[in-house]
mmCIF file of C-alpha atoms and ligand atoms in Angstrom:
data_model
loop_
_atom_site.group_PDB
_atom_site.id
_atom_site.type_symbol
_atom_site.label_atom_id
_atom_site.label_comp_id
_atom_site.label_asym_id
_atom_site.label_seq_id
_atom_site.Cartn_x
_atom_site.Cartn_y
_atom_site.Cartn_z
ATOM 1 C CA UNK M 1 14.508 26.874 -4.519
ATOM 2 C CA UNK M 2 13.382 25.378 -1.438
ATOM 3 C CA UNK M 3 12.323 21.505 -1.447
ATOM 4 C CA UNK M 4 10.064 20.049 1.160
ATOM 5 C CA UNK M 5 7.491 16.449 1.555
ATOM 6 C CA UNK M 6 3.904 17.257 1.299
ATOM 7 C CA UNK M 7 3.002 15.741 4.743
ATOM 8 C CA UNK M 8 -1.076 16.548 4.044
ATOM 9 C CA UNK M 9 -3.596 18.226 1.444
ATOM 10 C CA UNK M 10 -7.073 19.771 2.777
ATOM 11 C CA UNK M 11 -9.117 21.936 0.995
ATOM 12 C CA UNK M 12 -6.333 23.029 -1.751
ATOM 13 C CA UNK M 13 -3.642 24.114 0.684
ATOM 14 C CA UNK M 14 -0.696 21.441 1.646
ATOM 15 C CA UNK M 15 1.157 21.490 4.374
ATOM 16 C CA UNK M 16 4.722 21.060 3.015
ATOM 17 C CA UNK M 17 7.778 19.738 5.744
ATOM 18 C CA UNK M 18 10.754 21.260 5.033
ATOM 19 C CA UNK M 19 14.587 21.149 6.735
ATOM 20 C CA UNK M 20 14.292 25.247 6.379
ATOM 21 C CA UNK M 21 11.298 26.667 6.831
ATOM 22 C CA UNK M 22 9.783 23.985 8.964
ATOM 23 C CA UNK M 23 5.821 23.133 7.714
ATOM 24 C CA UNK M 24 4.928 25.655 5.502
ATOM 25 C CA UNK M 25 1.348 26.259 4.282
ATOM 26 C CA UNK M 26 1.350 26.043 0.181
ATOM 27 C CA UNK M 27 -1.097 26.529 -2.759
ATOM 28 C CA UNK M 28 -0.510 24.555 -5.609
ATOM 29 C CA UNK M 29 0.382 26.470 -9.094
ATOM 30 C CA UNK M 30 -2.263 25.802 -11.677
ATOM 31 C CA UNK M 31 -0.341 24.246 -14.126
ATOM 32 C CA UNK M 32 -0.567 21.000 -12.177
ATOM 33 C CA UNK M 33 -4.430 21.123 -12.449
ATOM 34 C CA UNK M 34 -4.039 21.801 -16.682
ATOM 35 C CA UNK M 35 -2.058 18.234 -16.571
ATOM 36 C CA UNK M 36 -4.425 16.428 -14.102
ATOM 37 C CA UNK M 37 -1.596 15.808 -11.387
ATOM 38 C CA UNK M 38 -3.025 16.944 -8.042
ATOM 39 C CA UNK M 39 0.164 16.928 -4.924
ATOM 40 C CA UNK M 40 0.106 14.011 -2.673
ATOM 41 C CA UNK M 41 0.870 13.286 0.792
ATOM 42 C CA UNK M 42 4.565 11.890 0.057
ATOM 43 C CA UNK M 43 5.457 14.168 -3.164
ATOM 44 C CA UNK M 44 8.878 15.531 -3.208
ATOM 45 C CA UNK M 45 8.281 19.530 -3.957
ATOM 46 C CA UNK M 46 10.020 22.705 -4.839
ATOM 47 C CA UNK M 47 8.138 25.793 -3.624
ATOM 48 C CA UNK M 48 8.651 29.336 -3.199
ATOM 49 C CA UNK M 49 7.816 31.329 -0.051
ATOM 50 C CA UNK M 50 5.106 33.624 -0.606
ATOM 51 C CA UNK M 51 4.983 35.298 2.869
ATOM 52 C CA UNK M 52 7.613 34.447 5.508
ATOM 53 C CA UNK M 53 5.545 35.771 8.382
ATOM 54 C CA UNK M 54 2.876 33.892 7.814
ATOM 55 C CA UNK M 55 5.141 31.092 6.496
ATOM 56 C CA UNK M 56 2.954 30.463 3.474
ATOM 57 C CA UNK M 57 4.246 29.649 -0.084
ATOM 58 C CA UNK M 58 3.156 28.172 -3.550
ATOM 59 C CA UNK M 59 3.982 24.670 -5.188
ATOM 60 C CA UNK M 60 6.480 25.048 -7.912
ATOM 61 C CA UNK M 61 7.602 22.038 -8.922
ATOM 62 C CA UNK M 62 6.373 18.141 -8.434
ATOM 63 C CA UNK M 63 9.229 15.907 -8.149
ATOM 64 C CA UNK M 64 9.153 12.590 -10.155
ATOM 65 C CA UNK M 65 7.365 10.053 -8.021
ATOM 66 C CA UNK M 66 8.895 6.438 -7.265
ATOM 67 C CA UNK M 67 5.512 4.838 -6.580
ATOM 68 C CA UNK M 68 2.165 5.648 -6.255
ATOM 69 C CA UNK M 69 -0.330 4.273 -3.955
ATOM 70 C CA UNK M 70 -4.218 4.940 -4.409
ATOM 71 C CA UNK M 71 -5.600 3.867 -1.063
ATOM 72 C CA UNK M 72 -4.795 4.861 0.791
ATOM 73 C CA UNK M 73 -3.545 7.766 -1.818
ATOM 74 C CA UNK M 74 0.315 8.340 -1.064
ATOM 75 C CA UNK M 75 3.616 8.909 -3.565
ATOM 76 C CA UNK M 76 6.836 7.510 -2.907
ATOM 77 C CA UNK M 77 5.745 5.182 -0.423
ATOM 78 C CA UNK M 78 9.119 2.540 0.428
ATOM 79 C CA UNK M 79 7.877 0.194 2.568
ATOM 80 C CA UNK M 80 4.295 -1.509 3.653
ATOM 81 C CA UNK M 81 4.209 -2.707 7.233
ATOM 82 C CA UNK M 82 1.376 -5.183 7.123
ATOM 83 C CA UNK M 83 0.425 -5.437 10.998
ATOM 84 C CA UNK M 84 -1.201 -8.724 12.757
ATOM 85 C CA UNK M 85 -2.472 -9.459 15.826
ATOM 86 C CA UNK M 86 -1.516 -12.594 17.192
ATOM 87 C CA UNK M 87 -4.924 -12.812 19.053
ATOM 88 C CA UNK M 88 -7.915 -10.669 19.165
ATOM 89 C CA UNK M 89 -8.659 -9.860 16.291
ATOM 90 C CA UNK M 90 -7.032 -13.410 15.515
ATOM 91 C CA UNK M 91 -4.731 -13.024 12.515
ATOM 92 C CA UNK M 92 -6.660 -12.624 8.879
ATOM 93 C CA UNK M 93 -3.848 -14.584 7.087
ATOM 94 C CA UNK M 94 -5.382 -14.266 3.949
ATOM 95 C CA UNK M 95 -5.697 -10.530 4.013
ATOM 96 C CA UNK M 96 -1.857 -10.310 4.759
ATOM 97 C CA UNK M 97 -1.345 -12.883 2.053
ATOM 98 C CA UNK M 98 -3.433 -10.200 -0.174
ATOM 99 C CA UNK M 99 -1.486 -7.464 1.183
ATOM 100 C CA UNK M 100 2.036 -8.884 0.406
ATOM 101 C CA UNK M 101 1.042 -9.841 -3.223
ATOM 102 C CA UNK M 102 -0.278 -5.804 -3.218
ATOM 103 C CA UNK M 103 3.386 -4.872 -2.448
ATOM 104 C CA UNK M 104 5.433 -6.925 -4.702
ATOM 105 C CA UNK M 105 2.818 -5.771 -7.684
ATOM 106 C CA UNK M 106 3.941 -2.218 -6.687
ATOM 107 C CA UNK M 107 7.517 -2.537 -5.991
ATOM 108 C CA UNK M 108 7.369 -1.564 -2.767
ATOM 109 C CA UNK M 109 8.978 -3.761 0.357
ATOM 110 C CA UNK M 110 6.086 -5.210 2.598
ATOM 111 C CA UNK M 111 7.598 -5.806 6.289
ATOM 112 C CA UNK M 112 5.045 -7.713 8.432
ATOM 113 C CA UNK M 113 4.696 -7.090 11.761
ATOM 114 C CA UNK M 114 2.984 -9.900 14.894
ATOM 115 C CA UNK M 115 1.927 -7.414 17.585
ATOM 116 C CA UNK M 116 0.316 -8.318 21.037
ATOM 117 C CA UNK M 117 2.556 -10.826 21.454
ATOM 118 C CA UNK M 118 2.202 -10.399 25.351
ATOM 119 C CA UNK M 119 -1.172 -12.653 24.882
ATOM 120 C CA UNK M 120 0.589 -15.219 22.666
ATOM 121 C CA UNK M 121 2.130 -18.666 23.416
ATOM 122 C CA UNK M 122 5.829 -19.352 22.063
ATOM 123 C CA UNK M 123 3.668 -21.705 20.542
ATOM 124 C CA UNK M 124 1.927 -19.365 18.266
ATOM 125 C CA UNK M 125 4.783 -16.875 17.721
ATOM 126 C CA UNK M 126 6.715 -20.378 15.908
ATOM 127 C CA UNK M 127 3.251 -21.203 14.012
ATOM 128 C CA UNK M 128 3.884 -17.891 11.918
ATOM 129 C CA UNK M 129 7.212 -17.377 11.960
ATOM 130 C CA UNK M 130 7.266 -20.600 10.228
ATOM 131 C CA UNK M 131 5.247 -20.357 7.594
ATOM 132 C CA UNK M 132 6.419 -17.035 6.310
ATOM 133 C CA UNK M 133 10.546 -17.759 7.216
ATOM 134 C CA UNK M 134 11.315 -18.882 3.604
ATOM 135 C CA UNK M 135 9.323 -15.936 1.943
ATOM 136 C CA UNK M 136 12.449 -13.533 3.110
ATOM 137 C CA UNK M 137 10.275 -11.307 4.383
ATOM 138 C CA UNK M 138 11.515 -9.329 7.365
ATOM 139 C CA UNK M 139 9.340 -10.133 10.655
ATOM 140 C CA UNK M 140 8.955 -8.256 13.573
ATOM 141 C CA UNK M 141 7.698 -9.750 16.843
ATOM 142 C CA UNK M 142 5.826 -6.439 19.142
ATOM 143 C CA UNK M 143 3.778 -5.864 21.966
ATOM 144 C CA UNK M 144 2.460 -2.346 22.320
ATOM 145 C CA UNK M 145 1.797 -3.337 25.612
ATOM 146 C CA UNK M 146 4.866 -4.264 27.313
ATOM 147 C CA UNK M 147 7.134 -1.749 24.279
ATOM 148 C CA UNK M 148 9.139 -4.972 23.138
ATOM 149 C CA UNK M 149 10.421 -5.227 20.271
ATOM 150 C CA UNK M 150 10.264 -1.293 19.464
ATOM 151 C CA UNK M 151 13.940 -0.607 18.716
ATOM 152 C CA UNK M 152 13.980 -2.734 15.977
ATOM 153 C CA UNK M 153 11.164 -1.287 14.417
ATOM 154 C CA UNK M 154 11.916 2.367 14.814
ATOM 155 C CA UNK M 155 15.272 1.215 13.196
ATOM 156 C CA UNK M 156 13.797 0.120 9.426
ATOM 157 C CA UNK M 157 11.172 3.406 9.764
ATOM 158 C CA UNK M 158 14.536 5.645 9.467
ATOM 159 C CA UNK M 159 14.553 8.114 6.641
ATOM 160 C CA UNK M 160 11.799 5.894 4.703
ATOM 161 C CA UNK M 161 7.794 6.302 4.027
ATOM 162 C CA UNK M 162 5.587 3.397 5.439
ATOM 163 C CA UNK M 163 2.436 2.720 4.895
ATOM 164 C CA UNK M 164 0.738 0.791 8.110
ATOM 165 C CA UNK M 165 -1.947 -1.467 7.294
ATOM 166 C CA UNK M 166 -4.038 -4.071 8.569
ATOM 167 C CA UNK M 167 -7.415 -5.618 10.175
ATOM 168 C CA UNK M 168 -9.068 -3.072 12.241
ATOM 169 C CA UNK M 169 -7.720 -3.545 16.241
ATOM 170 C CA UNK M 170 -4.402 -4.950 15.812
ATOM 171 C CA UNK M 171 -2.374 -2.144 17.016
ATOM 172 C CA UNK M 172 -1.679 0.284 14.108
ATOM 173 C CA UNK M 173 -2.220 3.264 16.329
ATOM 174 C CA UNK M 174 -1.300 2.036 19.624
ATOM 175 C CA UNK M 175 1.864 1.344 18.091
ATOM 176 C CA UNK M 176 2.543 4.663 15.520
ATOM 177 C CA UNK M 177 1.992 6.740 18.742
ATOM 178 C CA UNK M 178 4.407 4.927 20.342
ATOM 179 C CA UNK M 179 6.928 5.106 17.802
ATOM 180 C CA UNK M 180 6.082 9.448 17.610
ATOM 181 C CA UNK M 181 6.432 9.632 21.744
ATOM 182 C CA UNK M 182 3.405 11.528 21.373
ATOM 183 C CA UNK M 183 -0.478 10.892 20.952
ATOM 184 C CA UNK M 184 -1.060 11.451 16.945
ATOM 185 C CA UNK M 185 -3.342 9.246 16.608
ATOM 186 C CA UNK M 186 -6.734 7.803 18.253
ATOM 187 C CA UNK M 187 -7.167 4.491 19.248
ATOM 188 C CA UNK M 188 -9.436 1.466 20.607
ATOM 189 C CA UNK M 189 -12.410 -0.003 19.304
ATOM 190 C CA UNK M 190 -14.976 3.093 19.253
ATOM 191 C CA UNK M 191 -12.774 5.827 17.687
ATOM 192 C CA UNK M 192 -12.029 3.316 15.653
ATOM 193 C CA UNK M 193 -15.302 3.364 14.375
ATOM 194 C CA UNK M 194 -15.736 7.000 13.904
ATOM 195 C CA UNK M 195 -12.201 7.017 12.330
ATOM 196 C CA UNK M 196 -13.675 4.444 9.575
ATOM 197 C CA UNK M 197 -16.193 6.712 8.831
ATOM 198 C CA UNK M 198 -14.364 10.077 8.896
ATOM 199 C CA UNK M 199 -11.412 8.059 6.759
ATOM 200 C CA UNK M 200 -13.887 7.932 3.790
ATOM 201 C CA UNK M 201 -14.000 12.237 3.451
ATOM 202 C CA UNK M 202 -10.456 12.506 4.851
ATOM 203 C CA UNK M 203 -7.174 12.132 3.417
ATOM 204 C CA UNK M 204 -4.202 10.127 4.229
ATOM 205 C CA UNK M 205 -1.607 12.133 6.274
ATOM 206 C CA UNK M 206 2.046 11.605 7.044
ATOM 207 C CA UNK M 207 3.662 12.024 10.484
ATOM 208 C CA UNK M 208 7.175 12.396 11.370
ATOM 209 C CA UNK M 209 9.384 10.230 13.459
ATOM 210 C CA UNK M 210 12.374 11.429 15.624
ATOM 211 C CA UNK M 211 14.244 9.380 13.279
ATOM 212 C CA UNK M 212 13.010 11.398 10.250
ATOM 213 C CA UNK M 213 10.948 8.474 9.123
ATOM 214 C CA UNK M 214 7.808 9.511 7.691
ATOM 215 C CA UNK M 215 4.652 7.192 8.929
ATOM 216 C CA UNK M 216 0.718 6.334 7.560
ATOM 217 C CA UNK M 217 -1.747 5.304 9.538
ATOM 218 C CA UNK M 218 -4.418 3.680 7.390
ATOM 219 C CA UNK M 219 -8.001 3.098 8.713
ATOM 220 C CA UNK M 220 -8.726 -0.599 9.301
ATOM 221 C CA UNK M 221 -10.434 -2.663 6.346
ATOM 222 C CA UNK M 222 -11.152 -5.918 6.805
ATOM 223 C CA UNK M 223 -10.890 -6.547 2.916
ATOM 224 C CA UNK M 224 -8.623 -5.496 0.430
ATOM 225 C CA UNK M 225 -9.010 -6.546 -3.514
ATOM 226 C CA UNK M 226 -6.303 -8.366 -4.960
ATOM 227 C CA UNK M 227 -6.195 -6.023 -7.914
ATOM 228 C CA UNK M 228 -3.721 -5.522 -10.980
ATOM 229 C CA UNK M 229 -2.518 -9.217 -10.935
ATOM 230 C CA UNK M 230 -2.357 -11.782 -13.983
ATOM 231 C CA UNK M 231 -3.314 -15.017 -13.121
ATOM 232 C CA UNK M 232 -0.266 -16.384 -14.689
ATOM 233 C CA UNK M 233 2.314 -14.186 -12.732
ATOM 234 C CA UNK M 234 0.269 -14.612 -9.334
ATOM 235 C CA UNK M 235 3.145 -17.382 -8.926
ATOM 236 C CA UNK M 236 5.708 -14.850 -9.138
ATOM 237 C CA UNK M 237 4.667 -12.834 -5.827
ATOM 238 C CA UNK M 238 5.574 -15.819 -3.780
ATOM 239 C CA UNK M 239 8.977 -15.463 -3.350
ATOM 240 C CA UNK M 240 9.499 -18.826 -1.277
ATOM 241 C CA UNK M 241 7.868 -20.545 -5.077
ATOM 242 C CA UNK M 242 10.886 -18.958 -6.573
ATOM 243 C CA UNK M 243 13.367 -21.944 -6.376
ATOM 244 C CA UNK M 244 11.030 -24.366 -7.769
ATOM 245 C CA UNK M 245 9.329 -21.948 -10.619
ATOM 246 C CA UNK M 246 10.146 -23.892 -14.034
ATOM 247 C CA UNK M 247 11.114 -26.647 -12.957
ATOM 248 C CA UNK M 248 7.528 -28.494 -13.360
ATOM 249 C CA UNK M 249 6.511 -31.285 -15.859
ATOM 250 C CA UNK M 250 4.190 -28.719 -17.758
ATOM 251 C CA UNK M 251 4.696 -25.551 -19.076
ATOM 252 C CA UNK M 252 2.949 -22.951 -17.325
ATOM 253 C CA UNK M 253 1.911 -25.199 -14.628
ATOM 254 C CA UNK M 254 -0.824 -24.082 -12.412
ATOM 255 C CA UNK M 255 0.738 -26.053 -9.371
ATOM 256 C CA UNK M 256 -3.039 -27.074 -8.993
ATOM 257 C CA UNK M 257 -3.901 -30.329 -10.490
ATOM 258 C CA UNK M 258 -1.304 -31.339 -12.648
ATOM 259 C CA UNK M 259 1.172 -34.062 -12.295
ATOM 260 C CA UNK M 260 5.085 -33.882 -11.191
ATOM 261 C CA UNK M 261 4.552 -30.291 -9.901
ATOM 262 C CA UNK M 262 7.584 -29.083 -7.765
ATOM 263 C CA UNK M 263 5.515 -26.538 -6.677
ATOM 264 C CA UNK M 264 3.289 -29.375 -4.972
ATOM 265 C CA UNK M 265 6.531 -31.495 -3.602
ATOM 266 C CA UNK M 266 7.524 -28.567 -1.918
ATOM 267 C CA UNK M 267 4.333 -27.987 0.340
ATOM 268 C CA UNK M 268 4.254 -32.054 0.900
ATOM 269 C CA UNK M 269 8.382 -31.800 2.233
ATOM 270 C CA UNK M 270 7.337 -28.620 3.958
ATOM 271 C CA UNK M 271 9.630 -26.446 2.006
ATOM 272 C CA UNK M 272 6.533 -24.208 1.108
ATOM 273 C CA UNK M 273 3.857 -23.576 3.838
ATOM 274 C CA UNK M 274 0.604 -26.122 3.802
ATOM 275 C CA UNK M 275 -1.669 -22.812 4.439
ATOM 276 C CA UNK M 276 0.347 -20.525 2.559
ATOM 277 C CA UNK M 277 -0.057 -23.233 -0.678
ATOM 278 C CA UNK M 278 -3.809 -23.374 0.151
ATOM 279 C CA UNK M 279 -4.206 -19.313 0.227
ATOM 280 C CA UNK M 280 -2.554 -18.860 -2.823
ATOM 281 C CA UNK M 281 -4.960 -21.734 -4.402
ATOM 282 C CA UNK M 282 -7.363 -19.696 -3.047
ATOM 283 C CA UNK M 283 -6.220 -16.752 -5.215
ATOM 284 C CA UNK M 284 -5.250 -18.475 -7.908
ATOM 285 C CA UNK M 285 -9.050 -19.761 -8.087
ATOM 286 C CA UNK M 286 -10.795 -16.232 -7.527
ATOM 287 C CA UNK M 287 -8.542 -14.917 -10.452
ATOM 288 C CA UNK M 288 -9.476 -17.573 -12.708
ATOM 289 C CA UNK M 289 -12.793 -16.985 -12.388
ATOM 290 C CA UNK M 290 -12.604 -13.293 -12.725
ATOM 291 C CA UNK M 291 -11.070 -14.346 -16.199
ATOM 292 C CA UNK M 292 -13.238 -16.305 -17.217
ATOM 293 C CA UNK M 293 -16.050 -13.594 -16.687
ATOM 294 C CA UNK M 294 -14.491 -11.561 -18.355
ATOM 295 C CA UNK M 295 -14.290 -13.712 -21.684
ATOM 296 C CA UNK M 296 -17.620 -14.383 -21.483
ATOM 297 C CA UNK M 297 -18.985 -11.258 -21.796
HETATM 298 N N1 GDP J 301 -2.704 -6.634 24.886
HETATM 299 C C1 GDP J 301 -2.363 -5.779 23.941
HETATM 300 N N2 GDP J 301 -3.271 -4.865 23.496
HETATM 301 C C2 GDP J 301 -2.911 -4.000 22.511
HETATM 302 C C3 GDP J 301 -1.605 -4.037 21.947
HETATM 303 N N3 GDP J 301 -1.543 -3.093 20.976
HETATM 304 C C4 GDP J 301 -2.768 -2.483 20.951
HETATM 305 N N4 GDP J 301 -3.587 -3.015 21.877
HETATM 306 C C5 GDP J 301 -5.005 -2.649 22.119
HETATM 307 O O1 GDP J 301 -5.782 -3.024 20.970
HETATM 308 C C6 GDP J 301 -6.844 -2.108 20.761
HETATM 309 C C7 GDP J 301 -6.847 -1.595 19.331
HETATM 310 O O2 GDP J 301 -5.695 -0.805 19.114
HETATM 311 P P1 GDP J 301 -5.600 0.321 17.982
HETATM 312 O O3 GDP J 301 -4.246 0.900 18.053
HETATM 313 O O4 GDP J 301 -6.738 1.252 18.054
HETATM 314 O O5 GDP J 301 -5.753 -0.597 16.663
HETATM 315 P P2 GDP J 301 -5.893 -0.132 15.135
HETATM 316 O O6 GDP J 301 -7.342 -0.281 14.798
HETATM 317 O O7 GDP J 301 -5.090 -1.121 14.365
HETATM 318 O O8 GDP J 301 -5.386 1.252 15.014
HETATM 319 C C8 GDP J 301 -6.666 -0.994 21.790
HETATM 320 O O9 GDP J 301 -7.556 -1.240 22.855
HETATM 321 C C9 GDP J 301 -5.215 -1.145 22.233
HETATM 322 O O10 GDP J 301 -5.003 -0.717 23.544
HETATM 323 C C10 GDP J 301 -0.664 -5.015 22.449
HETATM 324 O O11 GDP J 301 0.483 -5.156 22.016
HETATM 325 N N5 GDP J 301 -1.109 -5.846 23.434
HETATM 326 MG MG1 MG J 302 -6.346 2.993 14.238
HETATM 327 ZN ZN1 ZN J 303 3.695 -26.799 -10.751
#
């Protein structure tokens, strides 16, 4: 039997990529209704062709999924590219921050990406590419503008499914139609707006890369809930804490107020980044409280 990638779902039908038979349009078999699993943009399928003039078939089979995203709603995404600009919109740190933590919750590799670098300083390009060098995180300097830096991007997209997110005007777009050598996307400011708005009915889509990567485009949001995250393992999405984790005077130490935190030492020698320290206090602070809420009801 035939196996394809659902690319998109409207209305009940999905439009299933396959080496063979190309897209082919598919209904899915009821069974997968009886068990309350509905075919997402990313799902590995079997179907069978149910006319091969009209290239239609039916869903047989949903493959096991590897991960499972819920907004935007995708299976089997690999990799997050969390996109910045390095001016206008000036960078939302803390929504990347939130982003990253998102990814290592879910498994899934976050990759973030500076674009518009053609209206940065050197200056500015360090300023980041400091504070996130010890996090191990791969970085990727772009400008949609003048096409730097695009090789090296199309290179990780290869035979993966990425999720692009970020702040509404950075790029996302601009850059994914780049990357497709053709115009799949609209971009700027306005459609932007309409997008938003039509994002909240429509459904998350994948396009294909020459490369045979598979890409999302995802709407911008300017905030994002830190969600599914224990205030006690918050620490352990930081991977540049990693080194000093346990090695604090207290037990479970918050690496807030307490004494003879390593945690701490590190941000004063500048082994961890001031800001990044400060954002996950931040965090650390808004999870607390959501705690605490909660036991008092
Ligand atoms: N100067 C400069 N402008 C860019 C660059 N990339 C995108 N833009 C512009 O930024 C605006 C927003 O881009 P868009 O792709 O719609 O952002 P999205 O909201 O993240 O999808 C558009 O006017 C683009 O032309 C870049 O690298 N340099
Ligand atoms: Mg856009
Ligand atoms: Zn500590």
């Amino acid at each position: 039997m035939p196996l394809g990638v659902v690319m998109k779902g409207i209305g009940g039908f999905y439009y299933i990529k396959s080496p063979s038979y190309g897209i082919v349009e598919c209904k899915a078999r009821g069974i997968f209704r009886k068990d309350d699993i509905i075919p997402l943009p990313g799902d590995k399928v079997s179907f069978s062709i149910v006319d091969t003039d009209k290239n239609t078939g039916l869903i047989e089979e949903i493959l096991p999924r590897t991960s499972e995203l819920v907004r935007p709603a995708v299976a089997n995404v690999t990799q997050l590219v969390v996109v910045v600009a390095i001016k206008s919109p000036q960078p939302d740190f803390l929504l990347l921050d939130k982003m990253l933590i998102t990814a290592s919750i879910k498994d899934i590799k976050p990759v973030i990406l500076i674009n518009k670098i053609d209206k940065s300083t050197e200056e500015d390009v360090e300023k980041v590419k400091k504070a996130y060098e010890n996090t191990g995180y791969k970085m990727f300097f772009l400008s949609a503008k003048t096409h730097e830096g695009f090789d090296e991007l199309m290179d990780i997209l290869k035979d993966k499914i990425t999720v692009f997110a970020g702040q509404s005007g950075v790029g996302k777009s601009t850059i994914l139609n780049r990357l497709a050598g053709s115009v799949l996307m609209e971009t700027g400011e306005v459609s932007d707006k309409i997008e938003r708005g039509r994002h909240t009915t429509r459904h998350a889509e994948l396009f294909d890369l020459p490369n045979g990567g598979l890409v999302v485009d995802t709407p911008g949001f300017s905030s994002f809930e830190l969600a599914g995250v224990e205030l006690n393992d918050l620490e352990l999405h930081y991977p540049e804490f990693e080194n000093h984790l346990g090695r604090c005077r207290f037990n479970g130490c918050s690496h807030i107020n307490e004494p003879d935190c390593v945690v701490k030492e590190a941000v004063v020698n500048g082994d961890i980044d001031n800001e990044r320290y400060e954002r996950f206090v931040h965090f650390y602070c808004m999870l607390k409280k959501q705690k605490d809420q909660r036991y008092r009801k």
